Coordinates of C-alpha atoms in Angstrom, one line a residue:
M1 CA 3.7 22.7 -12.5
A2 CA 0.1 22.2 -11.7
R3 CA -0.8 25.7 -12.9
T4 CA 0.6 25.0 -16.3
E5 CA -1.2 21.9 -17.0
I6 CA -4.4 23.4 -15.6
A7 CA -4.1 26.5 -18.0
G8 CA -3.3 24.0 -20.6
I9 CA -6.4 22.3 -20.2
E10 CA -8.6 25.5 -19.8
A11 CA -7.2 27.0 -23.0
I12 CA -8.0 23.6 -25.1
L13 CA -11.5 23.4 -23.8
S14 CA -12.0 27.5 -24.3
A15 CA -11.0 26.7 -27.9
V16 CA -13.4 23.5 -28.5
R17 CA -16.3 25.7 -26.8
F18 CA -15.3 28.4 -29.2
V19 CA -15.6 26.0 -32.2
S20 CA -18.4 24.0 -30.8
P21 CA -20.6 26.1 -28.1
T22 CA -22.6 23.2 -26.8
F23 CA -19.4 21.7 -25.9
G24 CA -20.2 20.6 -22.3
F25 CA -17.0 19.7 -20.5
K26 CA -16.1 23.0 -18.4
W27 CA -16.7 20.9 -15.3
L28 CA -13.5 19.0 -16.8
A29 CA -11.4 22.1 -16.3
E30 CA -12.8 22.8 -12.6
E31 CA -12.2 19.1 -11.7
V32 CA -8.7 19.6 -12.6
R33 CA -8.1 23.0 -11.1
D34 CA -9.5 21.6 -7.8
N35 CA -8.0 18.1 -7.6
L36 CA -4.7 18.2 -9.4
P37 CA -2.8 20.4 -6.6
K38 CA -4.1 17.3 -4.4
E39 CA -2.9 14.6 -6.4
L40 CA 0.6 16.3 -6.1
D41 CA 0.9 17.0 -2.7
F42 CA 2.5 14.1 -1.3
G43 CA 2.1 15.2 2.3
L44 CA -1.6 14.9 2.1
E45 CA -1.2 11.5 0.3
A46 CA 0.5 10.2 3.4
E47 CA -2.2 11.5 5.4
N48 CA -5.0 10.0 3.4
A49 CA -2.8 6.8 3.3
E50 CA -2.8 6.7 7.1
R51 CA -6.6 7.4 7.5
C52 CA -7.3 4.6 5.3
R53 CA -5.5 2.2 7.1
Q54 CA -7.0 3.3 10.1
I55 CA -10.7 2.8 8.6
M56 CA -9.9 -0.8 7.4
A57 CA -8.2 -1.8 11.0
A58 CA -11.1 -0.4 12.6
A59 CA -13.7 -2.8 10.3
D60 CA -11.7 -5.5 10.9
L61 CA -9.9 -5.8 7.5
G62 CA -6.4 -4.5 8.5
D63 CA -5.2 -8.2 7.8
A64 CA -7.2 -8.2 4.5
V65 CA -6.7 -5.0 2.9
V66 CA -3.2 -3.3 2.8
V67 CA -2.2 0.2 2.5
P68 CA 1.7 0.8 2.3
Q69 CA 3.1 2.5 5.3
T70 CA 4.5 5.7 4.4
Y71 CA 7.7 7.6 6.2
S72 CA 7.0 10.9 7.3
D73 CA 10.7 11.5 7.9
L74 CA 11.7 10.5 4.4
S75 CA 8.8 12.4 2.9
S76 CA 8.0 15.9 1.9
T77 CA 5.1 17.7 -0.3
R78 CA 7.1 16.7 -3.4
V79 CA 8.6 13.1 -2.3
L80 CA 6.7 10.1 -0.9
T81 CA 8.6 7.3 0.6
M82 CA 6.4 4.1 1.5
D83 CA 6.9 0.5 1.4
F84 CA 6.7 -1.4 -2.2
E85 CA 3.8 -3.9 -2.1
E86 CA 3.9 -6.9 -4.7
G87 CA 0.7 -7.6 -6.3
H88 CA -1.3 -8.5 -9.1
S89 CA -3.6 -6.1 -10.8
L90 CA -7.4 -6.0 -10.6
A91 CA -7.1 -6.6 -14.4
S92 CA -5.9 -10.0 -14.0
T93 CA -7.7 -12.5 -15.8
A94 CA -9.9 -15.3 -14.3
A95 CA -7.2 -17.8 -15.4
V96 CA -4.4 -16.1 -13.5
M97 CA -6.5 -15.6 -9.9
K98 CA -7.5 -19.5 -10.3
A99 CA -3.8 -20.4 -10.7
E100 CA -3.1 -18.3 -7.4
G101 CA -5.6 -20.1 -5.7
V102 CA -7.8 -17.0 -5.5
R103 CA -11.6 -17.0 -6.8
C104 CA -12.5 -13.8 -8.8
L105 CA -15.7 -13.5 -6.6
S106 CA -13.6 -13.1 -3.2
I107 CA -11.6 -10.5 -4.8
V108 CA -14.9 -8.6 -5.9
R109 CA -16.6 -9.1 -2.3
R110 CA -13.4 -7.9 -0.6
F111 CA -13.0 -4.7 -2.8
S112 CA -16.7 -4.0 -2.3
E113 CA -16.5 -4.5 1.3
A114 CA -13.4 -2.2 1.4
Y115 CA -15.3 0.6 -0.3
A116 CA -18.6 0.1 1.0
E117 CA -16.7 0.5 4.3
M118 CA -14.8 3.9 3.1
A119 CA -18.4 5.1 1.7
F120 CA -21.0 4.1 4.0
V121 CA -19.2 3.7 7.2
A122 CA -16.2 6.0 7.0
G123 CA -17.6 8.8 4.6
F124 CA -14.2 9.2 3.1
L125 CA -13.5 7.7 -0.2
H126 CA -10.5 6.9 -2.4
C127 CA -11.4 8.4 -5.9
D128 CA -9.1 6.6 -8.1
P129 CA -9.6 2.8 -7.8
H130 CA -8.6 1.6 -11.1
P131 CA -6.7 -1.5 -11.8
G132 CA -3.4 0.0 -11.2
N133 CA -4.0 1.2 -8.0
V134 CA -5.9 -1.9 -6.4
L135 CA -4.0 -5.0 -6.5
W136 CA -4.6 -8.6 -5.0
R137 CA -1.8 -11.3 -3.9
R138 CA -2.3 -14.4 -2.5
K139 CA -1.1 -14.5 1.2
A140 CA -1.9 -17.5 3.0
S141 CA -2.0 -16.1 6.5
A142 CA -4.8 -13.3 5.3
P143 CA -8.3 -13.9 5.5
G144 CA -9.7 -16.0 2.6
G145 CA -6.0 -16.7 1.4
F146 CA -5.4 -13.3 -0.2
Q147 CA -5.2 -9.5 0.5
L148 CA -6.0 -6.6 -1.7
V149 CA -3.5 -3.5 -2.0
L150 CA -4.5 -0.2 -2.0
L151 CA -2.4 2.3 -3.9
D152 CA -2.2 6.2 -4.9
H153 CA -4.2 7.7 -2.0
G154 CA -3.8 11.5 -3.6
L155 CA -7.4 11.9 -3.9
Y156 CA -10.2 11.3 -1.6
R157 CA -13.8 12.6 -1.4
E158 CA -15.6 13.1 2.1
V159 CA -18.9 11.7 1.7
P160 CA -21.8 14.0 3.6
E161 CA -23.6 12.2 6.3
D162 CA -26.9 13.5 4.7
L163 CA -26.1 12.1 1.3

């Protein structure tokens, strides 16, 4: 399946380059070619999720940042079985957060702390942190009274130590 999508993207970009030779998006086809197979490998996603969970636990963020548990005995490279985790999108309005008793600034700080831990300490960075993949939820027993939930662990990057 991924080969068809990659070939389609490459064909479209080639046609655009033919019409407009200065079009500089060849990198896009290369990114898709390199990363789409990773995004579609659910075995890799389960491994990445477990590593992320371990990073959060080692940073004493395990109760503050949730990574859904995956079940390898019920999963494969094409099927991923994991816990369903409730939460609100990071695109929620300040009014929604306030109504839940959570301060926007607290959510931003927690998000920053989790990503700083991944990037600067562990060197293993979640590459798809859009509002559909990072949720927040009120949980009285969690630090600050809320948790973040990190979803979609298909694509990570190793951050070189000398960067």
